[in-house]
PDB file of N, CA and C in Angstrom:
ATOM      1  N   UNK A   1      -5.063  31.015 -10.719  1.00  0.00           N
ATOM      2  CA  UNK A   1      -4.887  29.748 -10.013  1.00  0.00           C
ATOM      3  C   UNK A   1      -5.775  29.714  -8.780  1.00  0.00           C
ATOM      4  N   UNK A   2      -6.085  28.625  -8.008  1.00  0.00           N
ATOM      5  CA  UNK A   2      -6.417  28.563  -6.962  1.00  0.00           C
ATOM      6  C   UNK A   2      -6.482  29.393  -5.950  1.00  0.00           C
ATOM      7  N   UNK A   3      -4.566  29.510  -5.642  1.00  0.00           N
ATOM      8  CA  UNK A   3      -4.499  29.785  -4.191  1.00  0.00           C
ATOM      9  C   UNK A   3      -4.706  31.617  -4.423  1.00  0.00           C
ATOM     10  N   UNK A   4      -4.479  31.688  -6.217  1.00  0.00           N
ATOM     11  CA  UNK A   4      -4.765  33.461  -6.126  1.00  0.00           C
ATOM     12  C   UNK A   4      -6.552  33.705  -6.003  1.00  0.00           C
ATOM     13  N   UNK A   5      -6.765  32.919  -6.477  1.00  0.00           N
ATOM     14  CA  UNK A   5      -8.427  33.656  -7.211  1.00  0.00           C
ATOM     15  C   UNK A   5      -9.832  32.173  -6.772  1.00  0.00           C
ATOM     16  N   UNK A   6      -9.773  31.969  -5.658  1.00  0.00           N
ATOM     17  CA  UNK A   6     -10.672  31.531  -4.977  1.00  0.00           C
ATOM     18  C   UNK A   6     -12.297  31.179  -5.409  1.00  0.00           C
ATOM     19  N   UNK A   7     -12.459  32.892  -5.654  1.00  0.00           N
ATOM     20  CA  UNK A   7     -14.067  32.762  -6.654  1.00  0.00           C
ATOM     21  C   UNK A   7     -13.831  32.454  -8.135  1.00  0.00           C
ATOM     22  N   UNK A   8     -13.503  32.690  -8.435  1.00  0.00           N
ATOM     23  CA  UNK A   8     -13.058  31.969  -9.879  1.00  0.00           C
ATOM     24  C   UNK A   8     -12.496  30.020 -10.287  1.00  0.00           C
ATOM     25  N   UNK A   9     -12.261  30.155  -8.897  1.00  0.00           N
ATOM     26  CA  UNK A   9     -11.784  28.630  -8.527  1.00  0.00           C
ATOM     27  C   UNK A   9     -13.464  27.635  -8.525  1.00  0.00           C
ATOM     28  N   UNK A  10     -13.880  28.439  -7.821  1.00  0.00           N
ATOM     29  CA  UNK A  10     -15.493  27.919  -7.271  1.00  0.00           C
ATOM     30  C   UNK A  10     -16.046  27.894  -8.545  1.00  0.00           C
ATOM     31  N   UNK A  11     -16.128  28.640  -9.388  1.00  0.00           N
ATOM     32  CA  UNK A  11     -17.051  28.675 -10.374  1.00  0.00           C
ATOM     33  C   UNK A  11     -17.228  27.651 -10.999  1.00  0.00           C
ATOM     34  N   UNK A  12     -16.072  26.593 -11.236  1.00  0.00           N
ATOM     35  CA  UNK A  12     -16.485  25.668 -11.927  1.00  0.00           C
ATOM     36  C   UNK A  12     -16.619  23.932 -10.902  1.00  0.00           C
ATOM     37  N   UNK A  13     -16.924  24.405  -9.636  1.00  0.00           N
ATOM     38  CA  UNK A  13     -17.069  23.367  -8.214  1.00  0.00           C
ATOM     39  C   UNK A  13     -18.181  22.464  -8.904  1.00  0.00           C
ATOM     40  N   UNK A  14     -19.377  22.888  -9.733  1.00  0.00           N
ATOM     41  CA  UNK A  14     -20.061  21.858  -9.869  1.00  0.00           C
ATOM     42  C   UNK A  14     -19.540  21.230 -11.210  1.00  0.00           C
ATOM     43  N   UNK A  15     -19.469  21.471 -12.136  1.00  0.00           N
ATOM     44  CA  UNK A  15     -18.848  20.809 -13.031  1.00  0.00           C
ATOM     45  C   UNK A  15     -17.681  19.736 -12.628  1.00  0.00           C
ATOM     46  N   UNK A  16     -16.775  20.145 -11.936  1.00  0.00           N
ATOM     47  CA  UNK A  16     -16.103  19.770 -10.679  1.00  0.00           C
ATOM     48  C   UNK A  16     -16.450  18.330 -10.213  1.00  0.00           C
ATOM     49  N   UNK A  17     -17.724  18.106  -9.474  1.00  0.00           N
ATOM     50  CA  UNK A  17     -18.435  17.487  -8.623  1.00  0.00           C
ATOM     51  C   UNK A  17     -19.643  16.408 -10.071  1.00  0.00           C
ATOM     52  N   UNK A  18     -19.507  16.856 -10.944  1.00  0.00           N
ATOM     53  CA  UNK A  18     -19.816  15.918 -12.195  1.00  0.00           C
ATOM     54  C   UNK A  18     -18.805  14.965 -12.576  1.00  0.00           C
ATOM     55  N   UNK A  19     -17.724  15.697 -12.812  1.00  0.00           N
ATOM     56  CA  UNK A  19     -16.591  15.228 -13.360  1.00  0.00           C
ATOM     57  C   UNK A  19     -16.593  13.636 -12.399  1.00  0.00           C
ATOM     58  N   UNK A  20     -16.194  14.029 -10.993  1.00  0.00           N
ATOM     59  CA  UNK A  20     -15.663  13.282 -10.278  1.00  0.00           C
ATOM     60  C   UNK A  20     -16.358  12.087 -10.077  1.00  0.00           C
ATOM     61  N   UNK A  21     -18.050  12.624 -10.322  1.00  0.00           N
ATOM     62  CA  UNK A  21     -18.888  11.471 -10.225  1.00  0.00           C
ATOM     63  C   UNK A  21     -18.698  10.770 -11.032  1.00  0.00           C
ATOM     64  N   UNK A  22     -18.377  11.037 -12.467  1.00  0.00           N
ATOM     65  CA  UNK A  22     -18.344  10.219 -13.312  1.00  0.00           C
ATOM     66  C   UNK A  22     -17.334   9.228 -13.243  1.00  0.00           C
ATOM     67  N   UNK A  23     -16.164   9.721 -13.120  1.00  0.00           N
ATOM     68  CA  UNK A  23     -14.902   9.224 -12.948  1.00  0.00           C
ATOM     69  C   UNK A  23     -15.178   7.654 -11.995  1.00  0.00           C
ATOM     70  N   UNK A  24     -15.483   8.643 -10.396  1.00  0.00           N
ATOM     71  CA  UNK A  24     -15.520   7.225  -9.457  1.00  0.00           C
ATOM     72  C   UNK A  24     -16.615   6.383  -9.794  1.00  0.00           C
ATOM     73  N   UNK A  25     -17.763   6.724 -10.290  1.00  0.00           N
ATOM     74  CA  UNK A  25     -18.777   5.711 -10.524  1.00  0.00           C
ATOM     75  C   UNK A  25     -17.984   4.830 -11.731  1.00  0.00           C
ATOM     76  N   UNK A  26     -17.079   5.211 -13.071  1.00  0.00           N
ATOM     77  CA  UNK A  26     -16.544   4.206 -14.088  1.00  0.00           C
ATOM     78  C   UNK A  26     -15.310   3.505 -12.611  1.00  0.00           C
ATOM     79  N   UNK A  27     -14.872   4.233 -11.799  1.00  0.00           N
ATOM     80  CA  UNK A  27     -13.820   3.112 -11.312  1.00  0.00           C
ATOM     81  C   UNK A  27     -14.368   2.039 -10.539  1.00  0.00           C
ATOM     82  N   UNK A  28     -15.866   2.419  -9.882  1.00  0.00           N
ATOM     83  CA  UNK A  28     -16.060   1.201  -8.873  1.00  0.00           C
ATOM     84  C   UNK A  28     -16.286   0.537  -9.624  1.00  0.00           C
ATOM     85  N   UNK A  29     -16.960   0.654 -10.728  1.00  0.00           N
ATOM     86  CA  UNK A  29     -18.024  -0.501 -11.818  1.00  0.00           C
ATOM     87  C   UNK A  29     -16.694  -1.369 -11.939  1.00  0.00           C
ATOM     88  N   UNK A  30     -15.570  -0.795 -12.751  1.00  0.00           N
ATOM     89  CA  UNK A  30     -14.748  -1.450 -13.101  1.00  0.00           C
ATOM     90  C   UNK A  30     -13.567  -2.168 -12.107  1.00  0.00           C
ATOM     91  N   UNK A  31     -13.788  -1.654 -10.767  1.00  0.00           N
ATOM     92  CA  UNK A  31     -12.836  -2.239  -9.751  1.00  0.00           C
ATOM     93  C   UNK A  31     -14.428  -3.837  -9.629  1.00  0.00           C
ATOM     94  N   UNK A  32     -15.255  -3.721  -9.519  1.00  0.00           N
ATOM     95  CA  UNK A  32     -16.248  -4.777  -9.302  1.00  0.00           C
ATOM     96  C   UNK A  32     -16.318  -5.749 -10.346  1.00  0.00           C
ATOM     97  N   UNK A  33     -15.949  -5.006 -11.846  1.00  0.00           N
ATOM     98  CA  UNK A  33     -15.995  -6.545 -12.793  1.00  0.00           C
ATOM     99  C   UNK A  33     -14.451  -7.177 -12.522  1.00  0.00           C
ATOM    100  N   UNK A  34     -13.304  -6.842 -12.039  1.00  0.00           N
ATOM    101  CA  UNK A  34     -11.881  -7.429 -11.805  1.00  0.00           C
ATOM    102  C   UNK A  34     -11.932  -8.088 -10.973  1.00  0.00           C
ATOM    103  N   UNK A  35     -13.136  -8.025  -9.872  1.00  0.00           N
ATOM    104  CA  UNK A  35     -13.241  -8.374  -8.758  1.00  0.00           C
ATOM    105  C   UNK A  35     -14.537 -10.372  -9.256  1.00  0.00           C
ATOM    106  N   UNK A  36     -14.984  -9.432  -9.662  1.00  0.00           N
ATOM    107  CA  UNK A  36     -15.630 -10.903 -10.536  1.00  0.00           C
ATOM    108  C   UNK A  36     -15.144 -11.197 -11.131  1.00  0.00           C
ATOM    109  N   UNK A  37     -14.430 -11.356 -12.062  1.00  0.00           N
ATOM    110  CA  UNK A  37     -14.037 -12.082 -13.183  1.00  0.00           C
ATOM    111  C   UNK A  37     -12.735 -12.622 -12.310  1.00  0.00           C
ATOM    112  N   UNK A  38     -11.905 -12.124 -11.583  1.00  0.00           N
ATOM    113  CA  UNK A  38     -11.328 -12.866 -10.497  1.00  0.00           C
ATOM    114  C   UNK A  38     -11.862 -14.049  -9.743  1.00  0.00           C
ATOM    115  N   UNK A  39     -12.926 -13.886  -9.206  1.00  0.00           N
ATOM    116  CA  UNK A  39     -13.906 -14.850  -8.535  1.00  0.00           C
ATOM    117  C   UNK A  39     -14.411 -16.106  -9.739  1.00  0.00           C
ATOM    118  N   UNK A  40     -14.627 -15.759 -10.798  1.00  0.00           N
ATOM    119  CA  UNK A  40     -15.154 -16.529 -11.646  1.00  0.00           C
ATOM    120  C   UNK A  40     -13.782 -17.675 -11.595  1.00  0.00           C
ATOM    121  N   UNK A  41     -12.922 -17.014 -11.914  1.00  0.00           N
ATOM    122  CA  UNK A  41     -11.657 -17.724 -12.277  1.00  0.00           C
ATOM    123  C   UNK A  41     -11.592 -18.505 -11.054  1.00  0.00           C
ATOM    124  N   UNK A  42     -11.772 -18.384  -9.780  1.00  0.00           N
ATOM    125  CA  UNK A  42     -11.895 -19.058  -8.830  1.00  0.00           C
ATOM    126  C   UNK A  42     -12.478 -19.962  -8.202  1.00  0.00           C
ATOM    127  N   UNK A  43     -13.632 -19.806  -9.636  1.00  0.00           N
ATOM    128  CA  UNK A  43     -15.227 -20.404  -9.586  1.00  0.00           C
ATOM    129  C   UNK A  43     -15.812 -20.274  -8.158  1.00  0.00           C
ATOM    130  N   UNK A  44     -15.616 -18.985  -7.762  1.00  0.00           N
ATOM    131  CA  UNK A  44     -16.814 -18.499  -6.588  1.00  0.00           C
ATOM    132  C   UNK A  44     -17.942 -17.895  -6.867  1.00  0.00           C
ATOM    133  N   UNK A  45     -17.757 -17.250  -8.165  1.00  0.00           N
ATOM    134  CA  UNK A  45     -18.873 -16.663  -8.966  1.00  0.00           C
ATOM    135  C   UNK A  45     -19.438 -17.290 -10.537  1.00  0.00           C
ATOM    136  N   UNK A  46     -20.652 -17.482 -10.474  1.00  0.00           N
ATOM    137  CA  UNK A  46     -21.249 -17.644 -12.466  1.00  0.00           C
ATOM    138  C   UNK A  46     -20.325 -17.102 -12.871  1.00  0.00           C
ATOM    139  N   UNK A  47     -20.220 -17.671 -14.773  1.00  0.00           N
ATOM    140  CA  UNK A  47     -19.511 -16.489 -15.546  1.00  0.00           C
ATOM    141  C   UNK A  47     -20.307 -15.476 -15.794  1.00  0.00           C
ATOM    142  N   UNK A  48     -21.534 -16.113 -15.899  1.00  0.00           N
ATOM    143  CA  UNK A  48     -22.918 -14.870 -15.857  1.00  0.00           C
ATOM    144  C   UNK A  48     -22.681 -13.520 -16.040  1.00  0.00           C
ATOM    145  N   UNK A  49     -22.745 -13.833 -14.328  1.00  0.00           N
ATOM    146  CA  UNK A  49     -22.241 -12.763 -13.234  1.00  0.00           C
ATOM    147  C   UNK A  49     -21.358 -11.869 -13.381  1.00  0.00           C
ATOM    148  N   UNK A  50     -19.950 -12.464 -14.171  1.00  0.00           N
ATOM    149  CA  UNK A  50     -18.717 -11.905 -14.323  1.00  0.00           C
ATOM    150  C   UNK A  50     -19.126 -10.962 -15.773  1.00  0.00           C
ATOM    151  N   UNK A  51     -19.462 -12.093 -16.591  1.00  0.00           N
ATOM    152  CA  UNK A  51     -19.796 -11.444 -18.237  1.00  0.00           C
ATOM    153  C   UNK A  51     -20.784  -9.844 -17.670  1.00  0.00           C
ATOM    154  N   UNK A  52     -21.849 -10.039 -17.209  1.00  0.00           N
ATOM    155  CA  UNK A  52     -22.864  -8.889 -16.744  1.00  0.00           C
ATOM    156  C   UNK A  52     -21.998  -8.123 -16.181  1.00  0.00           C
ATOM    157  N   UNK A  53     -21.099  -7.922 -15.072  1.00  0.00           N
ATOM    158  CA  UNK A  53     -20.604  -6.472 -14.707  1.00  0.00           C
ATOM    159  C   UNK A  53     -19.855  -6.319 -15.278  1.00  0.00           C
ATOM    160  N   UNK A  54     -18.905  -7.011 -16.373  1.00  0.00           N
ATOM    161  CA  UNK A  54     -18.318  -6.725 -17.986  1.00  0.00           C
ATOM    162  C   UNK A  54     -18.561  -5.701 -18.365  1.00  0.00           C
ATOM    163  N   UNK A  55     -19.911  -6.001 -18.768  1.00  0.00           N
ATOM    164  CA  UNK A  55     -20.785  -5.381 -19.542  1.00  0.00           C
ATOM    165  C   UNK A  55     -21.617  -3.985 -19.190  1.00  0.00           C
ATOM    166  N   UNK A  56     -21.443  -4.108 -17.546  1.00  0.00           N
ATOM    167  CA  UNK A  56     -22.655  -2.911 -17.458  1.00  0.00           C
ATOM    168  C   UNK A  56     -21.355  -1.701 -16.950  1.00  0.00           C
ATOM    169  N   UNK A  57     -19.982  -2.249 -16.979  1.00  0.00           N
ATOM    170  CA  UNK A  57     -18.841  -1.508 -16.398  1.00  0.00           C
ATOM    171  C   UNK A  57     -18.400  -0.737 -18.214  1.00  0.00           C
ATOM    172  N   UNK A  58     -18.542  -1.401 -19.514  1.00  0.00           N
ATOM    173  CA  UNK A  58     -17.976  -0.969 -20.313  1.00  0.00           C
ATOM    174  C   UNK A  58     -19.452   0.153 -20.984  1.00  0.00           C
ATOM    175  N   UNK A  59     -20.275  -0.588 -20.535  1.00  0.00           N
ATOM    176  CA  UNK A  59     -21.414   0.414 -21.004  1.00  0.00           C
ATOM    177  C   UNK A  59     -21.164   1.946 -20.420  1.00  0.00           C
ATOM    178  N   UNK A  60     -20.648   1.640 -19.100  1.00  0.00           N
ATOM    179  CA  UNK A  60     -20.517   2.860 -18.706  1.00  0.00           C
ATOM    180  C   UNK A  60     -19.920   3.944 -19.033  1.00  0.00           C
ATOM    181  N   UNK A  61     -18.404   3.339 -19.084  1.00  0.00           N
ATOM    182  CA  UNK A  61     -16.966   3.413 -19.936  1.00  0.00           C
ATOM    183  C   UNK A  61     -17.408   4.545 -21.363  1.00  0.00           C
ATOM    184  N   UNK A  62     -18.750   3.739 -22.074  1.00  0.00           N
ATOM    185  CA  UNK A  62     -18.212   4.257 -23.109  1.00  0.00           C
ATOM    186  C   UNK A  62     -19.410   5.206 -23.231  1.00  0.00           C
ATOM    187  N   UNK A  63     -20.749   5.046 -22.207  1.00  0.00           N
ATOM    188  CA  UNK A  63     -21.818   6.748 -22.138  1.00  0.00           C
ATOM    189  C   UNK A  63     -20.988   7.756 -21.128  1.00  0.00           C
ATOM    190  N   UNK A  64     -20.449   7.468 -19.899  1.00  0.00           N
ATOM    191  CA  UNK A  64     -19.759   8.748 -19.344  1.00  0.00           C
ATOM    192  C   UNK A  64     -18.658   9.100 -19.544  1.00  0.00           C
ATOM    193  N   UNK A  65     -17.814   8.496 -19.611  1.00  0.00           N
ATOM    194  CA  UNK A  65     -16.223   8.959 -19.633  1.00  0.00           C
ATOM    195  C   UNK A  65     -16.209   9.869 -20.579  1.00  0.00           C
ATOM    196  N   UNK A  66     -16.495   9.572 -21.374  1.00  0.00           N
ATOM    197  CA  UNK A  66     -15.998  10.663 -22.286  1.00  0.00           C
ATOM    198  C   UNK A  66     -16.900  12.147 -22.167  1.00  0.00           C
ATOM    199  N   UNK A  67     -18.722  12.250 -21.881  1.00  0.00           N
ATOM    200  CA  UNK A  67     -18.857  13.472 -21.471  1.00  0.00           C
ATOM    201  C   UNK A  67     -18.040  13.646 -20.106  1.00  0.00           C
ATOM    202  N   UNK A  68     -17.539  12.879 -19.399  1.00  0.00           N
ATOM    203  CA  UNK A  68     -16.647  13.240 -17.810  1.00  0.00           C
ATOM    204  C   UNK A  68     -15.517  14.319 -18.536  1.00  0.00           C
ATOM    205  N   UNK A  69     -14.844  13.955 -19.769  1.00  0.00           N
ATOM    206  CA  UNK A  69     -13.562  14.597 -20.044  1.00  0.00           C
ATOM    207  C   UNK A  69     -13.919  15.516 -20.492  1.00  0.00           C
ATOM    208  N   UNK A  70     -15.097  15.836 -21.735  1.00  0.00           N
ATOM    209  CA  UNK A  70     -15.193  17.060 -21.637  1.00  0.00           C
ATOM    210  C   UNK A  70     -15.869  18.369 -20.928  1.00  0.00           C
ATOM    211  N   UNK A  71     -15.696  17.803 -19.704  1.00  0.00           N
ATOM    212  CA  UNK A  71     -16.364  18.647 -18.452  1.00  0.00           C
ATOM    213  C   UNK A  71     -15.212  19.685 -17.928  1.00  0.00           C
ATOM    214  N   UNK A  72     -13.917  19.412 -18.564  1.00  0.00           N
ATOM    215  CA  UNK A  72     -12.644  19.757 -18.163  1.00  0.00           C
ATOM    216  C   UNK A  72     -12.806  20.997 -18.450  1.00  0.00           C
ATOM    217  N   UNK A  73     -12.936  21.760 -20.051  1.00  0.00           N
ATOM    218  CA  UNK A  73     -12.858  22.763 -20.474  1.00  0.00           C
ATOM    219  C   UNK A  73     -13.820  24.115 -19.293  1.00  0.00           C
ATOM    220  N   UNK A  74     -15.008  23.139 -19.440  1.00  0.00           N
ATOM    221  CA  UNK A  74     -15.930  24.287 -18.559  1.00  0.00           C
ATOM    222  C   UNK A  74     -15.378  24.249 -16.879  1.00  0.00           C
ATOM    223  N   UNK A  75     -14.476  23.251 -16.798  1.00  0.00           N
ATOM    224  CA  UNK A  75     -14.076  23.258 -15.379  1.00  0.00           C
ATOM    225  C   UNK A  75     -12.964  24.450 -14.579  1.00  0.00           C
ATOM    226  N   UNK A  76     -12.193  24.408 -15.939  1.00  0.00           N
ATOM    227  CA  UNK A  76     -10.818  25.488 -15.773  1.00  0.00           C
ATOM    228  C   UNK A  76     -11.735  26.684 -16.331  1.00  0.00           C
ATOM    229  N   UNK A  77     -12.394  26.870 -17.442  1.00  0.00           N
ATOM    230  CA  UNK A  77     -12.551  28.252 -17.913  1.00  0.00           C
ATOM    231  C   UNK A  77     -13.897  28.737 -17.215  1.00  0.00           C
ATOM    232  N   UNK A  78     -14.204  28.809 -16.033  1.00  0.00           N
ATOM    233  CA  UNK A  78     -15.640  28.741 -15.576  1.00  0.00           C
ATOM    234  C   UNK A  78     -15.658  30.308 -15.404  1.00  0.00           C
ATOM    235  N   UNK A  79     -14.338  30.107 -14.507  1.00  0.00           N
ATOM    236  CA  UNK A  79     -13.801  31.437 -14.016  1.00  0.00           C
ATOM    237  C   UNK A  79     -13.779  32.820 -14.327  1.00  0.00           C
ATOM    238  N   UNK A  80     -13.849  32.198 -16.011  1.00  0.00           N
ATOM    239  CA  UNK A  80     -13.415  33.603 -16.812  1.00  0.00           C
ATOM    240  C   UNK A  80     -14.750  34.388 -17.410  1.00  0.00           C
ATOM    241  N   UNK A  81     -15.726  33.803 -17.205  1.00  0.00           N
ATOM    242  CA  UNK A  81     -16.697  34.253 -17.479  1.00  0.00           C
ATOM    243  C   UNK A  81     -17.628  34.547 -16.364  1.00  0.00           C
ATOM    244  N   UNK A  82     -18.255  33.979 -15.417  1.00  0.00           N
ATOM    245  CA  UNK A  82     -19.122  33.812 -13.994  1.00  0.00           C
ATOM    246  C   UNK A  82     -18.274  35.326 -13.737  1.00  0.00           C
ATOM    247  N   UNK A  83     -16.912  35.521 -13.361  1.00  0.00           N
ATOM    248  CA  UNK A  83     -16.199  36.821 -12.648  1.00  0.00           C
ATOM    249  C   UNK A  83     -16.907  38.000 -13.518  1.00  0.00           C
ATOM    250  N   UNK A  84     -17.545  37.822 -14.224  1.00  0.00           N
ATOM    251  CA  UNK A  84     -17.267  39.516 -15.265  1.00  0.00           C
ATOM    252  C   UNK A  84     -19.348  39.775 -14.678  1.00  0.00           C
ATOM    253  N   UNK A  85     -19.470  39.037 -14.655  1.00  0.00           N
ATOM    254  CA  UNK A  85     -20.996  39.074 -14.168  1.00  0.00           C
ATOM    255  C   UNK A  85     -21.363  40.331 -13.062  1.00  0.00           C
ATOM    256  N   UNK A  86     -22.054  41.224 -12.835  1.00  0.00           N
ATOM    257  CA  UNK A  86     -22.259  42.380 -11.891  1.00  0.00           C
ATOM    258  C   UNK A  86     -23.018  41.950 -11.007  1.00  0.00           C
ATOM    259  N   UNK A  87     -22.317  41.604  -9.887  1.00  0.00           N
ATOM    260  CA  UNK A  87     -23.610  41.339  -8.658  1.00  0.00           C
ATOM    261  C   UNK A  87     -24.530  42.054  -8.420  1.00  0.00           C
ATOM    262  N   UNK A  88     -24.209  43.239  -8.568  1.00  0.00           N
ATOM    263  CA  UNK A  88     -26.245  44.017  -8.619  1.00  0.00           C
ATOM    264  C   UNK A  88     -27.129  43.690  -9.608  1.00  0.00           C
ATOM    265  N   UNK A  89     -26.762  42.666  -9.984  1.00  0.00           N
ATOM    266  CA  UNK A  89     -28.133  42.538 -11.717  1.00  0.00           C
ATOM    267  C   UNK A  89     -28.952  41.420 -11.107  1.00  0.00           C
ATOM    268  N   UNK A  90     -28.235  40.941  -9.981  1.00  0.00           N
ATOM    269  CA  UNK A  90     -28.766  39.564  -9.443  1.00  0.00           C
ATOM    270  C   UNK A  90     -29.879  39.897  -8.789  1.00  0.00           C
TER     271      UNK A  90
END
């Protein structure tokens, strides 16, 4: 776990730091088309406008999310391999 094994925790920080990108970049896209298509409905915005970040929010949806999830495996098991490595070979 974490609070036991620290370097083993780290090992998988960048995978980590992928994951997350992926994640928040699908939530803003998709907090921004709710946010238009709200506005549309309000007619403050084209439907254009609304249809396009639709579109460039589900595009996203469906190239990252899913490599985002399987970033998981190498995220938890990073540990178990990086540790067995001999720092003098470095």
């Amino acid at each position: 776990t974490v609070s036991t094994d620290l370097a083993a925790a780290a090992s998988g920080a960048t995978q980590y730091c992928r994951m997350f990108g992926f994640i928040m970049g699908g939530w803003l896209l998709a907090k921004s088309a709710l946010q238009a298509t709200a506005a549309t409905a309000d007619k403050q915005t084209p439907s254009g406008m609304s249809a396009t970040k639709n579109q460039i929010a589900r595009f996203f949806a469906e190239q990252h999310l899913g490599p985002a999830a399987a970033l998981l495996g190498p995220i938890t098991n990073a540990g178990s391999t990086v540790m067995t490595f001999q720092e003098e070979n470095f």
